[in-house]
Amino acid sequence: MNNKSVSLNSSPPPQDGGSGTVDHELVITSTFGTLLSVVYVLGVSGNVYTLVVMCHSIRFATSMYISIINLALADLLYLSTIPFVVSTYFLKDWYFGDVGCRILLSLDLLTMHASIFTLTVMCTERYLAVTKPLDTVRRSKSYRKALAWGVWLLSLVLTVPMMVMVAQTTKDTPDGGVKRICAPTWAPLVYKVYLTVLFGTSIMAPGLVIGYLYVKLARTYLESQRNSAVSRSGKRSPKQKVLIMIFTIVMVFWACFLPFWVWQLLSLYRTEPLKLASQTHTCINYLVASLTYSNSCINPFLYTLLTKNYREYLKNRHRSFYRYTSSFKQRPPSLYSWGRSASSSNQFEFNSETLAMGTLK
């Protein structure tokens, strides 16, 4: 498949059987194996910490918290495949059976789609919070949880074909031995179509949606802040910082996964095989795999900055709300009662989200 372990196992064997080639292979494998091990330790530690902190606030079920929990969970599941991949790097064989093939490669696709779909939901929620704030406030806790489950269900549906078509097979090695690999069992054309669809669902379609939303948001902010004090001061508002951090997480995702997809699709659509040395081919396989895993290692640091900016954003909203309502206390009772009823739908969100952020301090 397009995946790390299959790319590793299906890479061309060394053309030279001398000790120099073996030494180079060992250096390459040791380097990337060590790198992935470091990524595993850092990524698991960071995402576990993120989950622990976020779960303290899950009872408030704001959309941001639920999305970050989904992202951290997807990263943890993705990182859990590293020990299997590293052991395969060193052993040059697959020892985890047919079930291991299906689970490992399916987890890759499942977590990749869950991450990008969750990021798309986050961008959509922020867009609606700006353009339709009252509708955003009315969304219930059950709606947000159902949306999170829907993201995982859709990701699972896209992953099921991989579970079905991948199986453990064997191939002969130049030295007369037998090597076990994970390989697709479908016809090459069907397999190519399936991978193309996965590229569209994990990169192209979410990219178009997120790009459209951010263009619309940029126009909205330019219009609303053209003559505002925030615009004149040259400082970014907390709400802008939240959107910038979400956009940063999206860009890091693409930077880590796009080279992997380009490398896989290139091998699928080229009419002639790439004329690369064995060590070069292996290095590229290892490099694109390491990039995808590094995304799960970088994300916890971005989540920390995101929640910090989000906490600042909510704190300012909380203060603005009370400045707004306190102004009615100096007006006639009829006007004050109207203002209180008009803003009552927002008060619950401000209070609950601010209390939720208090647990993160």
mmCIF file of C-alpha atoms in Angstrom:
data_model
loop_
_atom_site.group_PDB
_atom_site.id
_atom_site.type_symbol
_atom_site.label_atom_id
_atom_site.label_comp_id
_atom_site.label_asym_id
_atom_site.label_seq_id
_atom_site.Cartn_x
_atom_site.Cartn_y
_atom_site.Cartn_z
ATOM 1 C CA MET A 1 0.000 0.000 0.000
ATOM 2 C CA ASN A 2 0.982 3.598 0.150
ATOM 3 C CA ASN A 3 2.045 3.060 3.711
ATOM 4 C CA LYS A 4 5.307 3.134 5.566
ATOM 5 C CA SER A 5 5.726 -0.533 6.284
ATOM 6 C CA VAL A 6 4.744 -1.578 2.789
ATOM 7 C CA SER A 7 6.982 1.033 1.222
ATOM 8 C CA LEU A 8 9.797 -0.282 3.353
ATOM 9 C CA ASN A 9 9.215 -3.932 2.551
ATOM 10 C CA SER A 10 8.630 -3.351 -1.118
ATOM 11 C CA SER A 11 11.690 -1.180 -1.657
ATOM 12 C CA PRO A 12 14.134 -2.598 -4.162
ATOM 13 C CA PRO A 13 16.851 -4.852 -2.775
ATOM 14 C CA PRO A 14 20.443 -3.691 -2.820
ATOM 15 C CA GLN A 15 22.084 -4.178 -6.168
ATOM 16 C CA ASP A 16 25.445 -4.743 -4.593
ATOM 17 C CA GLY A 17 25.774 -7.507 -2.076
ATOM 18 C CA GLY A 18 29.092 -6.245 -0.696
ATOM 19 C CA SER A 19 29.772 -5.249 2.874
ATOM 20 C CA GLY A 20 29.837 -1.542 1.953
ATOM 21 C CA THR A 21 26.196 -1.649 0.930
ATOM 22 C CA VAL A 22 25.279 -3.540 4.083
ATOM 23 C CA ASP A 23 27.071 -0.944 6.197
ATOM 24 C CA HIS A 24 25.227 1.888 4.455
ATOM 25 C CA GLU A 25 21.888 0.152 4.959
ATOM 26 C CA LEU A 26 22.667 -0.332 8.652
ATOM 27 C CA VAL A 27 23.615 3.328 9.117
ATOM 28 C CA ILE A 28 20.453 4.515 7.369
ATOM 29 C CA THR A 29 18.237 2.146 9.321
ATOM 30 C CA SER A 30 19.885 3.006 12.649
ATOM 31 C CA THR A 31 19.598 6.743 12.006
ATOM 32 C CA PHE A 32 15.926 6.724 11.124
ATOM 33 C CA GLY A 33 15.121 4.088 13.753
ATOM 34 C CA THR A 34 16.654 6.306 16.431
ATOM 35 C CA LEU A 35 14.857 9.368 15.063
ATOM 36 C CA LEU A 36 11.491 7.614 15.134
ATOM 37 C CA SER A 37 12.146 6.356 18.661
ATOM 38 C CA VAL A 38 12.765 9.921 19.851
ATOM 39 C CA VAL A 39 9.620 11.092 18.038
ATOM 40 C CA TYR A 40 7.676 8.291 19.731
ATOM 41 C CA VAL A 41 8.795 9.237 23.261
ATOM 42 C CA LEU A 42 8.227 12.972 22.773
ATOM 43 C CA GLY A 43 4.969 12.561 20.888
ATOM 44 C CA VAL A 44 3.399 10.105 23.322
ATOM 45 C CA SER A 45 4.423 12.232 26.331
ATOM 46 C CA GLY A 46 3.074 15.426 24.783
ATOM 47 C CA ASN A 47 -0.222 13.951 23.637
ATOM 48 C CA VAL A 48 -0.859 12.117 26.908
ATOM 49 C CA TYR A 49 -0.293 15.400 28.745
ATOM 50 C CA THR A 50 -2.685 17.140 26.339
ATOM 51 C CA LEU A 51 -5.382 14.508 26.926
ATOM 52 C CA VAL A 52 -5.016 14.704 30.708
ATOM 53 C CA VAL A 53 -5.347 18.495 30.699
ATOM 54 C CA MET A 54 -8.198 18.564 28.208
ATOM 55 C CA CYS A 55 -10.198 15.832 29.945
ATOM 56 C CA HIS A 56 -10.468 18.058 33.013
ATOM 57 C CA SER A 57 -12.542 20.410 30.884
ATOM 58 C CA ILE A 58 -14.582 17.898 28.873
ATOM 59 C CA ARG A 59 -17.618 18.357 31.114
ATOM 60 C CA PHE A 60 -18.030 21.808 29.584
ATOM 61 C CA ALA A 61 -17.791 20.295 26.085
ATOM 62 C CA THR A 62 -16.835 23.446 24.203
ATOM 63 C CA SER A 63 -16.065 22.731 20.571
ATOM 64 C CA MET A 64 -12.393 23.647 20.910
ATOM 65 C CA TYR A 65 -11.775 21.186 23.761
ATOM 66 C CA ILE A 66 -13.513 18.301 22.014
ATOM 67 C CA SER A 67 -11.559 18.963 18.814
ATOM 68 C CA ILE A 68 -8.211 19.042 20.619
ATOM 69 C CA ILE A 69 -9.050 15.792 22.418
ATOM 70 C CA ASN A 70 -9.848 14.205 19.043
ATOM 71 C CA LEU A 71 -6.572 15.432 17.567
ATOM 72 C CA ALA A 72 -4.506 14.218 20.513
ATOM 73 C CA LEU A 73 -6.227 10.829 20.461
ATOM 74 C CA ALA A 74 -5.586 10.470 16.727
ATOM 75 C CA ASP A 75 -1.925 11.390 17.247
ATOM 76 C CA LEU A 76 -1.555 8.795 20.009
ATOM 77 C CA LEU A 77 -3.052 6.045 17.882
ATOM 78 C CA TYR A 78 -0.805 6.999 14.999
ATOM 79 C CA LEU A 79 2.305 7.027 17.188
ATOM 80 C CA SER A 80 1.407 3.574 18.524
ATOM 81 C CA THR A 81 2.450 2.103 15.162
ATOM 82 C CA ILE A 82 6.055 3.323 15.489
ATOM 83 C CA PRO A 83 7.386 0.315 17.475
ATOM 84 C CA PHE A 84 6.114 -2.043 14.773
ATOM 85 C CA VAL A 85 7.601 0.057 11.970
ATOM 86 C CA VAL A 86 10.977 0.440 13.697
ATOM 87 C CA SER A 87 11.237 -3.281 14.408
ATOM 88 C CA THR A 88 10.441 -3.970 10.748
ATOM 89 C CA TYR A 89 13.159 -1.517 9.716
ATOM 90 C CA PHE A 90 15.783 -3.446 11.665
ATOM 91 C CA LEU A 91 14.536 -6.997 11.088
ATOM 92 C CA LYS A 92 13.868 -6.453 7.366
ATOM 93 C CA ASP A 93 10.871 -8.737 7.697
ATOM 94 C CA TRP A 94 7.273 -8.660 8.908
ATOM 95 C CA TYR A 95 6.609 -10.671 12.088
ATOM 96 C CA PHE A 96 3.134 -9.458 13.033
ATOM 97 C CA GLY A 97 0.998 -11.635 10.790
ATOM 98 C CA ASP A 98 -1.928 -10.926 8.541
ATOM 99 C CA VAL A 99 -3.948 -9.268 11.311
ATOM 100 C CA GLY A 100 -1.027 -6.985 12.081
ATOM 101 C CA CYS A 101 -0.922 -5.861 8.445
ATOM 102 C CA ARG A 102 -4.579 -4.941 8.428
ATOM 103 C CA ILE A 103 -4.510 -3.146 11.786
ATOM 104 C CA LEU A 104 -1.279 -1.218 11.268
ATOM 105 C CA LEU A 105 -2.050 0.102 7.806
ATOM 106 C CA SER A 106 -5.665 0.841 8.709
ATOM 107 C CA LEU A 107 -4.590 2.871 11.743
ATOM 108 C CA ASP A 108 -2.473 5.021 9.455
ATOM 109 C CA LEU A 109 -5.439 5.950 7.303
ATOM 110 C CA LEU A 110 -7.918 6.160 10.174
ATOM 111 C CA THR A 111 -5.878 8.626 12.222
ATOM 112 C CA MET A 112 -4.813 10.680 9.211
ATOM 113 C CA HIS A 113 -8.415 11.234 8.147
ATOM 114 C CA ALA A 114 -9.629 11.788 11.708
ATOM 115 C CA SER A 115 -7.008 14.521 12.134
ATOM 116 C CA ILE A 116 -7.725 16.437 8.949
ATOM 117 C CA PHE A 117 -11.506 16.090 9.330
ATOM 118 C CA THR A 118 -11.261 17.401 12.901
ATOM 119 C CA LEU A 119 -9.180 20.351 11.698
ATOM 120 C CA THR A 120 -11.802 21.041 9.039
ATOM 121 C CA VAL A 121 -14.508 20.987 11.720
ATOM 122 C CA MET A 122 -12.451 23.378 13.867
ATOM 123 C CA CYS A 123 -12.103 25.818 10.990
ATOM 124 C CA THR A 124 -15.816 25.554 10.225
ATOM 125 C CA GLU A 125 -16.728 26.151 13.881
ATOM 126 C CA ARG A 126 -14.524 29.248 14.047
ATOM 127 C CA TYR A 127 -16.024 30.539 10.804
ATOM 128 C CA LEU A 128 -19.573 30.071 12.088
ATOM 129 C CA ALA A 129 -18.642 31.625 15.430
ATOM 130 C CA VAL A 130 -17.686 34.786 13.542
ATOM 131 C CA THR A 131 -20.460 34.875 10.941
ATOM 132 C CA LYS A 132 -23.325 33.305 12.922
ATOM 133 C CA PRO A 133 -22.492 33.654 16.630
ATOM 134 C CA LEU A 134 -26.038 33.044 17.882
ATOM 135 C CA ASP A 135 -26.299 29.730 16.038
ATOM 136 C CA THR A 136 -22.959 28.689 17.529
ATOM 137 C CA VAL A 137 -24.158 29.441 21.056
ATOM 138 C CA ARG A 138 -27.309 27.359 20.601
ATOM 139 C CA ARG A 139 -25.394 24.198 19.720
ATOM 140 C CA SER A 140 -25.714 21.694 22.539
ATOM 141 C CA LYS A 141 -23.153 19.442 24.162
ATOM 142 C CA SER A 142 -24.724 16.385 22.531
ATOM 143 C CA TYR A 143 -24.428 18.010 19.093
ATOM 144 C CA ARG A 144 -20.702 18.581 19.554
ATOM 145 C CA LYS A 145 -20.119 15.046 20.754
ATOM 146 C CA ALA A 146 -22.177 13.618 17.875
ATOM 147 C CA LEU A 147 -20.071 15.664 15.445
ATOM 148 C CA ALA A 148 -16.889 14.224 16.956
ATOM 149 C CA TRP A 149 -18.225 10.673 16.636
ATOM 150 C CA GLY A 150 -19.240 11.438 13.052
ATOM 151 C CA VAL A 151 -15.658 12.404 12.203
ATOM 152 C CA TRP A 152 -14.367 9.050 13.454
ATOM 153 C CA LEU A 153 -17.153 7.118 11.737
ATOM 154 C CA LEU A 154 -16.461 8.743 8.369
ATOM 155 C CA SER A 155 -12.743 8.066 8.808
ATOM 156 C CA LEU A 156 -13.498 4.431 9.578
ATOM 157 C CA VAL A 157 -15.658 4.071 6.470
ATOM 158 C CA LEU A 158 -12.802 5.310 4.290
ATOM 159 C CA THR A 159 -10.431 2.899 6.046
ATOM 160 C CA VAL A 160 -12.513 -0.293 5.721
ATOM 161 C CA PRO A 161 -11.366 -1.050 2.132
ATOM 162 C CA MET A 162 -7.766 -1.041 3.333
ATOM 163 C CA MET A 163 -8.622 -3.542 6.070
ATOM 164 C CA VAL A 164 -10.144 -5.810 3.444
ATOM 165 C CA MET A 165 -7.565 -5.638 0.684
ATOM 166 C CA VAL A 166 -4.258 -5.717 2.574
ATOM 167 C CA ALA A 167 -2.807 -9.104 3.464
ATOM 168 C CA GLN A 168 0.497 -10.662 4.409
ATOM 169 C CA THR A 169 2.285 -12.175 1.421
ATOM 170 C CA THR A 170 5.765 -13.454 0.714
ATOM 171 C CA LYS A 171 8.361 -12.795 -1.950
ATOM 172 C CA ASP A 172 11.718 -14.293 -2.803
ATOM 173 C CA THR A 173 14.909 -12.463 -1.897
ATOM 174 C CA PRO A 174 18.120 -12.386 -4.002
ATOM 175 C CA ASP A 175 19.876 -14.680 -1.541
ATOM 176 C CA GLY A 176 17.238 -17.393 -2.026
ATOM 177 C CA GLY A 177 15.276 -16.665 1.138
ATOM 178 C CA VAL A 178 11.659 -15.673 1.656
ATOM 179 C CA LYS A 179 10.494 -12.291 2.899
ATOM 180 C CA ARG A 180 7.080 -11.505 4.378
ATOM 181 C CA ILE A 181 5.461 -8.219 3.387
ATOM 182 C CA CYS A 182 2.122 -6.429 3.634
ATOM 183 C CA ALA A 183 0.728 -5.924 0.145
ATOM 184 C CA PRO A 184 -2.619 -5.074 -1.504
ATOM 185 C CA THR A 185 -4.560 -7.961 -3.014
ATOM 186 C CA TRP A 186 -6.788 -5.902 -5.322
ATOM 187 C CA ALA A 187 -6.175 -5.327 -9.025
ATOM 188 C CA PRO A 188 -3.626 -2.556 -9.710
ATOM 189 C CA LEU A 189 -6.185 -0.261 -11.353
ATOM 190 C CA VAL A 190 -8.664 -0.546 -8.473
ATOM 191 C CA TYR A 191 -5.862 0.011 -6.002
ATOM 192 C CA LYS A 192 -4.715 3.121 -7.875
ATOM 193 C CA VAL A 193 -8.256 4.535 -7.889
ATOM 194 C CA TYR A 194 -8.634 3.856 -4.174
ATOM 195 C CA LEU A 195 -5.381 5.645 -3.302
ATOM 196 C CA THR A 196 -6.369 8.574 -5.492
ATOM 197 C CA VAL A 197 -9.667 8.837 -3.630
ATOM 198 C CA LEU A 198 -7.802 8.750 -0.308
ATOM 199 C CA PHE A 199 -5.526 11.550 -1.479
ATOM 200 C CA GLY A 200 -8.604 13.578 -2.334
ATOM 201 C CA THR A 201 -10.307 12.954 1.014
ATOM 202 C CA SER A 202 -7.210 13.529 3.154
ATOM 203 C CA ILE A 203 -5.519 16.411 1.324
ATOM 204 C CA MET A 204 -7.410 17.952 -1.589
ATOM 205 C CA ALA A 205 -11.021 18.229 -0.375
ATOM 206 C CA PRO A 206 -10.187 19.409 3.193
ATOM 207 C CA GLY A 207 -7.638 21.807 1.711
ATOM 208 C CA LEU A 208 -10.239 23.422 -0.539
ATOM 209 C CA VAL A 209 -12.754 23.724 2.304
ATOM 210 C CA ILE A 210 -10.246 25.165 4.771
ATOM 211 C CA GLY A 211 -8.816 27.522 2.163
ATOM 212 C CA TYR A 212 -12.286 28.815 1.311
ATOM 213 C CA LEU A 213 -13.168 29.364 4.980
ATOM 214 C CA TYR A 214 -9.976 31.264 5.709
ATOM 215 C CA VAL A 215 -10.388 33.493 2.681
ATOM 216 C CA LYS A 216 -13.896 34.349 3.882
ATOM 217 C CA LEU A 217 -12.640 34.952 7.425
ATOM 218 C CA ALA A 218 -9.833 37.177 6.178
ATOM 219 C CA ARG A 219 -12.322 39.318 4.283
ATOM 220 C CA THR A 220 -14.585 39.504 7.320
ATOM 221 C CA TYR A 221 -11.764 40.660 9.580
ATOM 222 C CA LEU A 222 -10.494 43.204 7.083
ATOM 223 C CA GLU A 223 -13.961 44.730 6.838
ATOM 224 C CA SER A 224 -14.713 44.668 10.584
ATOM 225 C CA GLN A 225 -11.330 45.950 11.778
ATOM 226 C CA ARG A 226 -10.508 48.467 9.084
ATOM 227 C CA ASN A 227 -11.364 51.411 11.316
ATOM 228 C CA SER A 228 -11.238 49.720 14.713
ATOM 229 C CA ALA A 229 -8.857 50.541 17.553
ATOM 230 C CA VAL A 230 -7.356 47.061 17.328
ATOM 231 C CA SER A 231 -6.508 47.634 13.700
ATOM 232 C CA ARG A 232 -4.932 51.025 14.413
ATOM 233 C CA SER A 233 -2.820 49.671 17.236
ATOM 234 C CA GLY A 234 -1.356 47.024 14.939
ATOM 235 C CA LYS A 235 -1.937 44.238 17.464
ATOM 236 C CA ARG A 236 -3.721 40.983 16.763
ATOM 237 C CA SER A 237 -6.850 40.263 18.775
ATOM 238 C CA PRO A 238 -7.046 37.015 20.779
ATOM 239 C CA LYS A 239 -9.671 35.730 18.345
ATOM 240 C CA GLN A 240 -7.250 36.305 15.478
ATOM 241 C CA LYS A 241 -4.533 34.452 17.369
ATOM 242 C CA VAL A 242 -6.835 31.444 17.766
ATOM 243 C CA LEU A 243 -7.523 31.374 14.029
ATOM 244 C CA ILE A 244 -3.843 31.791 13.204
ATOM 245 C CA MET A 245 -2.940 28.880 15.485
ATOM 246 C CA ILE A 246 -5.584 26.639 13.886
ATOM 247 C CA PHE A 247 -4.261 27.596 10.471
ATOM 248 C CA THR A 248 -0.715 26.803 11.668
ATOM 249 C CA ILE A 249 -1.780 23.304 12.765
ATOM 250 C CA VAL A 250 -3.364 22.758 9.351
ATOM 251 C CA MET A 251 -0.239 23.937 7.519
ATOM 252 C CA VAL A 252 1.999 21.694 9.637
ATOM 253 C CA PHE A 253 -0.273 18.750 8.792
ATOM 254 C CA TRP A 254 0.077 19.409 5.072
ATOM 255 C CA ALA A 255 3.828 19.991 5.315
ATOM 256 C CA CYS A 256 4.232 16.600 6.999
ATOM 257 C CA PHE A 257 1.818 14.523 4.906
ATOM 258 C CA LEU A 258 1.996 16.053 1.432
ATOM 259 C CA PRO A 259 5.543 14.764 0.672
ATOM 260 C CA PHE A 260 4.414 11.282 1.694
ATOM 261 C CA TRP A 261 1.450 11.380 -0.695
ATOM 262 C CA VAL A 262 3.483 12.861 -3.541
ATOM 263 C CA TRP A 263 6.036 10.062 -3.173
ATOM 264 C CA GLN A 264 3.351 7.354 -3.173
ATOM 265 C CA LEU A 265 1.355 8.770 -6.089
ATOM 266 C CA LEU A 266 4.522 9.324 -8.074
ATOM 267 C CA SER A 267 5.323 5.629 -7.892
ATOM 268 C CA LEU A 268 1.737 4.765 -8.874
ATOM 269 C CA TYR A 269 1.349 7.046 -11.888
ATOM 270 C CA ARG A 270 4.794 6.864 -13.439
ATOM 271 C CA THR A 271 4.867 4.619 -16.489
ATOM 272 C CA GLU A 272 8.519 3.808 -15.870
ATOM 273 C CA PRO A 273 10.068 3.025 -12.474
ATOM 274 C CA LEU A 274 12.305 5.635 -10.911
ATOM 275 C CA LYS A 275 15.974 4.964 -11.534
ATOM 276 C CA LEU A 276 17.228 5.458 -7.995
ATOM 277 C CA ALA A 277 19.915 3.675 -6.054
ATOM 278 C CA SER A 278 18.698 1.307 -3.362
ATOM 279 C CA GLN A 279 20.009 3.514 -0.547
ATOM 280 C CA THR A 280 18.347 6.608 -2.050
ATOM 281 C CA HIS A 281 15.010 4.819 -2.402
ATOM 282 C CA THR A 282 15.221 3.577 1.183
ATOM 283 C CA CYS A 283 16.166 7.025 2.498
ATOM 284 C CA ILE A 284 13.174 8.636 0.793
ATOM 285 C CA ASN A 285 10.859 5.965 2.219
ATOM 286 C CA TYR A 286 12.226 6.548 5.709
ATOM 287 C CA LEU A 287 12.206 10.324 5.339
ATOM 288 C CA VAL A 288 8.556 10.660 4.276
ATOM 289 C CA ALA A 289 7.567 8.213 7.035
ATOM 290 C CA SER A 290 9.480 10.230 9.635
ATOM 291 C CA LEU A 291 7.809 13.432 8.431
ATOM 292 C CA THR A 292 4.322 12.016 8.949
ATOM 293 C CA TYR A 293 5.186 10.839 12.462
ATOM 294 C CA SER A 294 6.837 14.148 13.345
ATOM 295 C CA ASN A 295 3.455 15.821 12.853
ATOM 296 C CA SER A 296 2.124 13.959 15.900
ATOM 297 C CA CYS A 297 5.186 15.072 17.852
ATOM 298 C CA ILE A 298 4.863 18.767 16.951
ATOM 299 C CA ASN A 299 1.110 19.013 17.505
ATOM 300 C CA PRO A 300 1.077 18.954 21.362
ATOM 301 C CA PHE A 301 3.195 22.124 21.416
ATOM 302 C CA LEU A 302 0.781 23.797 19.011
ATOM 303 C CA TYR A 303 -2.193 22.657 21.108
ATOM 304 C CA THR A 304 -0.614 24.331 24.146
ATOM 305 C CA LEU A 305 -0.272 27.633 22.287
ATOM 306 C CA LEU A 306 -3.781 27.269 20.890
ATOM 307 C CA THR A 307 -5.402 26.768 24.300
ATOM 308 C CA LYS A 308 -3.365 29.656 25.707
ATOM 309 C CA ASN A 309 -4.624 31.992 22.978
ATOM 310 C CA TYR A 310 -8.121 30.571 23.293
ATOM 311 C CA ARG A 311 -8.073 31.214 27.050
ATOM 312 C CA GLU A 312 -7.047 34.810 26.376
ATOM 313 C CA TYR A 313 -9.788 35.141 23.786
ATOM 314 C CA LEU A 314 -12.461 33.851 26.178
ATOM 315 C CA LYS A 315 -11.195 36.060 28.985
ATOM 316 C CA ASN A 316 -11.601 39.131 26.773
ATOM 317 C CA ARG A 317 -15.059 37.989 25.687
ATOM 318 C CA HIS A 318 -15.990 37.533 29.328
ATOM 319 C CA ARG A 319 -14.860 41.063 30.185
ATOM 320 C CA SER A 320 -16.580 42.570 27.149
ATOM 321 C CA PHE A 321 -19.806 40.837 28.085
ATOM 322 C CA TYR A 322 -19.846 42.283 31.585
ATOM 323 C CA ARG A 323 -18.928 45.756 30.347
ATOM 324 C CA TYR A 324 -21.831 45.457 27.932
ATOM 325 C CA THR A 325 -24.363 44.341 30.555
ATOM 326 C CA SER A 326 -23.151 46.781 33.215
ATOM 327 C CA SER A 327 -23.913 49.683 30.869
ATOM 328 C CA PHE A 328 -27.619 48.779 31.058
ATOM 329 C CA LYS A 329 -27.632 49.242 34.842
ATOM 330 C CA GLN A 330 -27.292 52.990 34.298
ATOM 331 C CA ARG A 331 -30.268 53.095 31.952
ATOM 332 C CA PRO A 332 -34.039 53.000 32.579
ATOM 333 C CA PRO A 333 -35.334 49.616 33.825
ATOM 334 C CA SER A 334 -37.166 48.885 30.580
ATOM 335 C CA LEU A 335 -34.021 49.223 28.527
ATOM 336 C CA TYR A 336 -31.966 47.211 30.994
ATOM 337 C CA SER A 337 -34.445 44.342 30.980
ATOM 338 C CA TRP A 338 -34.341 44.276 27.192
ATOM 339 C CA GLY A 339 -30.539 44.117 27.130
ATOM 340 C CA ARG A 340 -30.481 41.382 29.752
ATOM 341 C CA SER A 341 -32.862 39.187 27.774
ATOM 342 C CA ALA A 342 -31.054 39.805 24.500
ATOM 343 C CA SER A 343 -27.689 38.728 25.886
ATOM 344 C CA SER A 344 -28.824 35.900 28.162
ATOM 345 C CA SER A 345 -28.147 33.288 25.482
ATOM 346 C CA ASN A 346 -24.484 34.331 25.391
ATOM 347 C CA GLN A 347 -23.933 34.464 29.149
ATOM 348 C CA PHE A 348 -23.978 30.699 29.610
ATOM 349 C CA GLU A 349 -21.322 30.203 26.936
ATOM 350 C CA PHE A 350 -19.074 32.880 28.390
ATOM 351 C CA ASN A 351 -19.346 31.561 31.930
ATOM 352 C CA SER A 352 -18.947 27.890 31.060
ATOM 353 C CA GLU A 353 -16.045 28.416 28.670
ATOM 354 C CA THR A 354 -14.224 30.697 31.103
ATOM 355 C CA LEU A 355 -14.663 28.170 33.916
ATOM 356 C CA ALA A 356 -13.390 25.467 31.620
ATOM 357 C CA MET A 357 -10.286 27.478 30.843
ATOM 358 C CA GLY A 358 -9.720 28.043 34.539
ATOM 359 C CA THR A 359 -8.902 24.387 34.965
ATOM 360 C CA LEU A 360 -6.023 24.736 32.503
ATOM 361 C CA LYS A 361 -4.240 27.465 34.471
#
